[in-house]
Short mmCIF file of C-alpha atoms and ligand atoms in Angstrom, two decimals:
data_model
loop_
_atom_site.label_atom_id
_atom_site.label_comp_id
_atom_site.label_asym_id
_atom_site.label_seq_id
_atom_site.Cartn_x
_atom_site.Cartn_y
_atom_site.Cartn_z
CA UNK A 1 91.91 96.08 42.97
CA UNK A 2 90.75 99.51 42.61
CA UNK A 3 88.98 102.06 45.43
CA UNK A 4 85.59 103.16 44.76
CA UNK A 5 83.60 106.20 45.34
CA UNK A 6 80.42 106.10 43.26
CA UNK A 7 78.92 109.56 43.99
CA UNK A 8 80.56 112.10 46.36
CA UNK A 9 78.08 111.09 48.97
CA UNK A 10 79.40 107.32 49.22
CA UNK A 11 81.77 106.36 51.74
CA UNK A 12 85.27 105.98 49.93
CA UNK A 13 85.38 102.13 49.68
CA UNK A 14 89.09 100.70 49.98
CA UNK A 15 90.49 96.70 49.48
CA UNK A 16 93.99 97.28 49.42
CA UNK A 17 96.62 98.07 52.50
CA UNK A 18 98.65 100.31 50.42
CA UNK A 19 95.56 102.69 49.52
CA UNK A 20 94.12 102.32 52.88
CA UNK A 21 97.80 103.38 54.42
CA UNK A 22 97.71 106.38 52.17
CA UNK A 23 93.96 107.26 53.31
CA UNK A 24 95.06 107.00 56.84
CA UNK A 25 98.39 109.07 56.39
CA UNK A 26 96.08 111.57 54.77
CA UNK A 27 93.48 111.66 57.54
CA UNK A 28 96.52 111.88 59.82
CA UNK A 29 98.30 115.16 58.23
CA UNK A 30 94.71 117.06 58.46
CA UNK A 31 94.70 116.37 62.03
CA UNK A 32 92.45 114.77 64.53
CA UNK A 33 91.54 111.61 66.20
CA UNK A 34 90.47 108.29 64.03
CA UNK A 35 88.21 105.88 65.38
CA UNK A 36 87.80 102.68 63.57
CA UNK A 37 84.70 100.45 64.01
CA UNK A 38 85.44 96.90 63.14
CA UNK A 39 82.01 94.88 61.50
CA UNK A 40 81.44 92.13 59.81
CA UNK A 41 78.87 93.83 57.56
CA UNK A 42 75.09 93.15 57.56
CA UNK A 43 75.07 96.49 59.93
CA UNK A 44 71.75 97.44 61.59
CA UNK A 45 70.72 99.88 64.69
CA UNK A 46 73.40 97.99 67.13
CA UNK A 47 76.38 98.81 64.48
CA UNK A 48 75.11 102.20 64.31
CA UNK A 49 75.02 103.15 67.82
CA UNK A 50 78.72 102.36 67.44
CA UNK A 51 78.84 104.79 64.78
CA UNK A 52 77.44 107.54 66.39
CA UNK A 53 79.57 106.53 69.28
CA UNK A 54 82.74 106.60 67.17
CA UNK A 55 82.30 110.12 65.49
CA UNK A 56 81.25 111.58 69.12
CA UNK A 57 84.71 111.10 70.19
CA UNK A 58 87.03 111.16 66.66
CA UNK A 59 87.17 113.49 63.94
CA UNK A 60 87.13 110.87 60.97
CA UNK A 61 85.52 107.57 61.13
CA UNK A 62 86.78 104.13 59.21
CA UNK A 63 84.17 101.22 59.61
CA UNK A 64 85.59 97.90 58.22
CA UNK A 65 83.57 95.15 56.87
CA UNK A 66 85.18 91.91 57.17
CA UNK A 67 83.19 88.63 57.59
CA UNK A 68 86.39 86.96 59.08
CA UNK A 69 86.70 82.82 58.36
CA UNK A 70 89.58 82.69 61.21
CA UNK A 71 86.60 83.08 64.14
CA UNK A 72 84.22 80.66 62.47
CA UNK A 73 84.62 77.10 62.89
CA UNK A 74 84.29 74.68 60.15
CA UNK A 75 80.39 73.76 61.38
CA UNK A 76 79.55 77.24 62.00
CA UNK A 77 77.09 79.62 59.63
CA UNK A 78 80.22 81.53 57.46
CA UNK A 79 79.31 80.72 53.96
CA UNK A 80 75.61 81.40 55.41
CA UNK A 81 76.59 84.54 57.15
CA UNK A 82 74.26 87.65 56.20
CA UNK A 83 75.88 89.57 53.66
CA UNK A 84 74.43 92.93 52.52
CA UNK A 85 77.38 95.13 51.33
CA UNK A 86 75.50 97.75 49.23
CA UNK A 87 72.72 98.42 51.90
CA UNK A 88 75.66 98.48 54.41
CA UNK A 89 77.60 101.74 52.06
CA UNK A 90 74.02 102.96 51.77
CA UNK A 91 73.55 103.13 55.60
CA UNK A 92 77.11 104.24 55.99
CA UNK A 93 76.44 107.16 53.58
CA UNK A 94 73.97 108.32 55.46
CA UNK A 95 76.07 108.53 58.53
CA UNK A 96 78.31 110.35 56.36
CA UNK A 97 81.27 107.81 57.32
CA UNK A 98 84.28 108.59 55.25
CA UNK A 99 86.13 105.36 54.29
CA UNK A 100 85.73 101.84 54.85
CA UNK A 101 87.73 99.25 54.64
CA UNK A 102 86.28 96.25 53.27
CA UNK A 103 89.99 93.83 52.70
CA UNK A 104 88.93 90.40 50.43
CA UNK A 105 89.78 87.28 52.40
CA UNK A 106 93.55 86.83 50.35
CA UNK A 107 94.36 90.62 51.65
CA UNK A 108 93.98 89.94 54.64
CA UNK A 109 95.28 86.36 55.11
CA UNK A 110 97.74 85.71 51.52
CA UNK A 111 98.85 82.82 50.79
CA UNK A 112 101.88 82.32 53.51
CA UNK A 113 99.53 83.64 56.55
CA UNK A 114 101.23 82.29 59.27
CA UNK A 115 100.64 84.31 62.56
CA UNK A 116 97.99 83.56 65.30
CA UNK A 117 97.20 85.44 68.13
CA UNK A 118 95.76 82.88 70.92
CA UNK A 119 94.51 85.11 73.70
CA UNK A 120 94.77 84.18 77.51
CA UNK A 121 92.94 85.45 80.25
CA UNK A 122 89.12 86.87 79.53
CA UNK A 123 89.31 84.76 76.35
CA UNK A 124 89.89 81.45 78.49
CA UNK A 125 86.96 82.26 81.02
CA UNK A 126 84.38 79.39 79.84
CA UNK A 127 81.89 80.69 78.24
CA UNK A 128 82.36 81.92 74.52
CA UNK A 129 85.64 80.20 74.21
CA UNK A 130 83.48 76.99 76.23
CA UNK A 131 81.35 76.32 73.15
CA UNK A 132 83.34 78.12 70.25
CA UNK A 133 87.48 77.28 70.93
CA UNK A 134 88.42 78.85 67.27
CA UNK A 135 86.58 81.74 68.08
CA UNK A 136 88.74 84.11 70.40
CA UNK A 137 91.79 83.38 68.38
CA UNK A 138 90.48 84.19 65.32
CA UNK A 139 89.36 87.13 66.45
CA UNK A 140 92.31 88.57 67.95
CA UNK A 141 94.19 87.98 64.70
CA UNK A 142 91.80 89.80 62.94
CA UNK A 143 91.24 92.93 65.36
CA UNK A 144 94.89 92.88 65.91
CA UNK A 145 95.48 93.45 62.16
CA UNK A 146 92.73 95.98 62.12
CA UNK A 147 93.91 98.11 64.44
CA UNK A 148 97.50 98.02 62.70
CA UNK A 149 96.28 98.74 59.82
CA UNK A 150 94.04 101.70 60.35
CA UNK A 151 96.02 102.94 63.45
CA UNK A 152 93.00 104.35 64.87
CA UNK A 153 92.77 106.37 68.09
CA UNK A 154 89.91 104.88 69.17
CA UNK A 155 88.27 101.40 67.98
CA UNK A 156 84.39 101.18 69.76
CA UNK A 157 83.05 97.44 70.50
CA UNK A 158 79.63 96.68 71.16
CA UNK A 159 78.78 95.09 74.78
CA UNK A 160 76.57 92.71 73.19
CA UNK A 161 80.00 90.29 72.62
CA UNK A 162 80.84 91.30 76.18
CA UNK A 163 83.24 88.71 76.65
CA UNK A 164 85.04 90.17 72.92
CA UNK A 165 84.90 93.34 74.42
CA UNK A 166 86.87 92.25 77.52
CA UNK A 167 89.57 90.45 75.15
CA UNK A 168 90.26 92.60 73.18
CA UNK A 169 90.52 95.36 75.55
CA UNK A 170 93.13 92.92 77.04
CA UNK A 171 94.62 92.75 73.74
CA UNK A 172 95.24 96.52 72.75
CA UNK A 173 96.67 96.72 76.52
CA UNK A 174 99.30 93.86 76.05
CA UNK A 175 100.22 94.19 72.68
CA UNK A 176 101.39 98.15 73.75
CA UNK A 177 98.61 99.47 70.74
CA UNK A 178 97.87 103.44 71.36
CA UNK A 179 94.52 102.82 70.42
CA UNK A 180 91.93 103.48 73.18
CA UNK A 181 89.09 100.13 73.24
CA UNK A 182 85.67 102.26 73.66
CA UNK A 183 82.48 99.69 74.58
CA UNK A 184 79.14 100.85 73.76
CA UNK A 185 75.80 99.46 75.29
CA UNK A 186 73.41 96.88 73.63
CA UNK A 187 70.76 98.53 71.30
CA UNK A 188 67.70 96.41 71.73
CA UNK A 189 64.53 95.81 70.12
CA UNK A 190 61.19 97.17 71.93
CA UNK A 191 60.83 93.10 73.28
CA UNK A 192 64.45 93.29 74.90
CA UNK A 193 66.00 91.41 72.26
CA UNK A 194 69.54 92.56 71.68
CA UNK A 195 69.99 93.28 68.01
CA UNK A 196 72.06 90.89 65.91
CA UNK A 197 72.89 90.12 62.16
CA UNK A 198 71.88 86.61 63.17
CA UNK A 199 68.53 87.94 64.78
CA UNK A 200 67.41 87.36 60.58
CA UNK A 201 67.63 83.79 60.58
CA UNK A 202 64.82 83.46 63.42
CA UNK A 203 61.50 81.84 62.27
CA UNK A 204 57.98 83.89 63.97
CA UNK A 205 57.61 81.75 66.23
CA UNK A 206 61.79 81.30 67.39
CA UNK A 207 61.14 85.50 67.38
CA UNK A 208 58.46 85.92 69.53
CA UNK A 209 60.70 83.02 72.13
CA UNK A 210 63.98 84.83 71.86
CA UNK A 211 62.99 87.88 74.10
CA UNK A 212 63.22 85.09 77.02
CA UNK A 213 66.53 85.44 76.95
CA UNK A 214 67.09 89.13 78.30
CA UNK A 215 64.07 88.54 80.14
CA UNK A 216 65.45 85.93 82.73
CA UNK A 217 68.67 87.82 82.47
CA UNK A 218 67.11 90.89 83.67
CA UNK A 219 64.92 88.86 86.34
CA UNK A 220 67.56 87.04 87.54
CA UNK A 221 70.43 90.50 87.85
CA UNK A 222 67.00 92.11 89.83
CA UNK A 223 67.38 89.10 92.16
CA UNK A 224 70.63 89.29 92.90
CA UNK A 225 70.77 92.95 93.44
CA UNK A 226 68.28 92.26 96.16
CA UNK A 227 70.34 90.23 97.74
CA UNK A 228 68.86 86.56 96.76
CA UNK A 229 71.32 84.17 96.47
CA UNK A 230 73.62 83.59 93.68
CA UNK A 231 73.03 79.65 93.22
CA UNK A 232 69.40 79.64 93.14
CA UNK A 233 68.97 82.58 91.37
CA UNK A 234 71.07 81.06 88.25
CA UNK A 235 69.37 77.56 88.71
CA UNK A 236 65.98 80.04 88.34
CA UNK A 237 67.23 81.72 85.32
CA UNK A 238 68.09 78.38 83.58
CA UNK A 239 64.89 76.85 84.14
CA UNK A 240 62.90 79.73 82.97
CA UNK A 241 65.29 79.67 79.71
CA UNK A 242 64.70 75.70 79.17
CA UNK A 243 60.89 76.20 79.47
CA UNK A 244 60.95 78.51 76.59
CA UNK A 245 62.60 76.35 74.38
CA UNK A 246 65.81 77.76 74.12
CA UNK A 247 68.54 75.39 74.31
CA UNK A 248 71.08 77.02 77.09
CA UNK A 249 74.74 77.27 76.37
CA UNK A 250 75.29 78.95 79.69
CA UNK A 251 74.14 81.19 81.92
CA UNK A 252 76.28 82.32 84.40
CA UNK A 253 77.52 85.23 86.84
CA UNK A 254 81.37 86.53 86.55
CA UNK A 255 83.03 89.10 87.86
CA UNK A 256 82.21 92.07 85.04
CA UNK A 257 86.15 93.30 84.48
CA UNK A 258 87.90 90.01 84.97
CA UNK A 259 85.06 87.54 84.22
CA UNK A 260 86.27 85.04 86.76
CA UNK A 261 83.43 82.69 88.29
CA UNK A 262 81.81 83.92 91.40
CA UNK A 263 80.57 81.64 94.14
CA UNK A 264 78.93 84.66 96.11
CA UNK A 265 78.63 88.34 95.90
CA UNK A 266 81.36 90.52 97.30
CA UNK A 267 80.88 93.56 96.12
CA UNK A 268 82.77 93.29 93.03
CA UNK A 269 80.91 94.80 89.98
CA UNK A 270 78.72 91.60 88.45
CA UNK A 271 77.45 90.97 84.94
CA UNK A 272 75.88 88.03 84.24
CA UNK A 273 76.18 86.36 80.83
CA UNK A 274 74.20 84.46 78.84
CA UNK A 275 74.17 82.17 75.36
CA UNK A 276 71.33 80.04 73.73
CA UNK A 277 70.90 78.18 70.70
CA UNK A 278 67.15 78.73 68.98
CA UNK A 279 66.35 76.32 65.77
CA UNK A 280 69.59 77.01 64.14
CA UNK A 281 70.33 80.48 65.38
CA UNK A 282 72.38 81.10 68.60
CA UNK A 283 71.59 84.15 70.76
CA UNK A 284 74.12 85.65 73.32
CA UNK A 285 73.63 88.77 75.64
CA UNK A 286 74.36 89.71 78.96
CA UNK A 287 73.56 92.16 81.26
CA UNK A 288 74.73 94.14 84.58
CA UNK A 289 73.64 93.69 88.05
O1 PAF B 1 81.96 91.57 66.54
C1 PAF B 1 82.24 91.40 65.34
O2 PAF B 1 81.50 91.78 64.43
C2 PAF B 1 83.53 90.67 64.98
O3 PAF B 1 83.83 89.69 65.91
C3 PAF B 1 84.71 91.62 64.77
C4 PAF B 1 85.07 92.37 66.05
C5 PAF B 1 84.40 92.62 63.67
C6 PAF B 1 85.95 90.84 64.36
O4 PAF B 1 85.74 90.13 63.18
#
């Protein structure tokens, strides 16, 4: 398939590794650092932060846009997922990113695929990987390839998939990859709601509940930085959660670098996590103590 660049203001649009290893060999003989931003399209304020993050610490920056079937499982919202490609190269023209790698499924997995990378460690620490067991793998394989592909110097994360973040920081550092993992703080609406593609799907009235979320997460990390206890505190932010409707996938308290389970404070740095489902739509975000 061919590249294309519509006007000389559009980000250069790539679907094939041999053009995008040529892009990337060319970026690389005019000097300076790459940083990649992996996506999965349907980019708003949250994906842009990244951005801005991304070309504050690299010379040239790739965004890819990749809605990747390996991390969803059969039941899950992929054919569903929000797809907006052209407002996406819009946006991304007018943060004057460069190139972006948007693969098709078959370039990225052709027929033969045959390589999985199952994480360990954060990936296996009960919460995402609790609920969604497909999930961490697929998305290892798919970052993994990422980062091999656009050999980036840098590749920025958001913090709203904290747990993500933590894996594949884990990932770059096992698998030996030069890239540095870079995570960047949740942009939120005015309410507290972290942004999310998925955010779309809410009804009003799932809208105006989904704030609770961050709100008991933000009640409950006051709490415990006061010294409350760590039990009653999460039994408090579950309730409150509940009440509003939300159906709780957890809502726990881990240590923030390793995401083991804590029992009690020990001065370790804390973050506590939460996920909810809302009508259809599920809502995860997380915040530290
Ligand atoms: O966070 C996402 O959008 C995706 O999980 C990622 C990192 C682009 C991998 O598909």
């Amino acid at each position: 398939m061919k590249t294309s660049r519509r006007t000389k203001h559009l980000p250069r649009v790539i679907r094939t590794v041999p053009a995008l290893r040529r892009a990337v060999a060319n970026f690389r003989a005019r000097g300076g650092k790459i940083a990649l931003v992996p996506t999965m399209g349907a980019l708003h304020e949250g994906h842009f932060s990244l951005i801005g993050r991304a070309r504050n610490r690299a010379d040239r920056v790739i965004v890819s846009i990749f809605v990747n079937p390996a991390q969803f499982a059969p039941n899950e919202d992929l054919n569903t997922y929000p797809r907006s490609f052209d407002a996406d190269i819009a946006a991304l023209a007018e943060l004057k990113v460069e190139l972006v790698w948007a693969p098709a499924v078959p370039t990225m997995y052709p027929a033969g695929f045959a390589t999985r990378i199952v994480p360990e460690g954060p990936a296996t620490a009960g919460l995402e990987d609790a609920i969604r067991p497909h999930f961490f793998a697929g998305v290892a394989t798919v970052v993994a390839k990422l980062l091999i592909q656009c050999e980036p110097d840098i590749a920025v994360f958001g913090e709203k998939d904290y747990q993500q973040l933590k894996v594949v920081t884990q990932l770059a550092r096992d698998l030996d990859l030069k890239c540095r993992i870079l995570g960047v703080p949740i942009v939120r609406e005015p309410d507290g709601l972290a942004l999310s593609s998925r955010n779309r799907y809410l009804s009003p009235s799932e809208r105006q509940a989904a704030p609770m979320l961050y709100r008991a997460l933000k009640e409950c990390a006051g709490k415990i930085a006061s010294g409350a206890p760590l039990d009653a505190v999460l039994d408090y932010g579950r309730k409150a959660i509940a009440r509003a409707g939300l159906r709780l996938d957890y809502f726990e308290a881990r240590n923030a670098n390793t995401l083991k389970s804590l029992t009690a404070p020990s001065g370790e740095p804390i973050r506590l996590l939460a996920a909810a489902q809302i009508g259809t739509t599920r809502l995860i975000d997380n915040v530290a103590v």
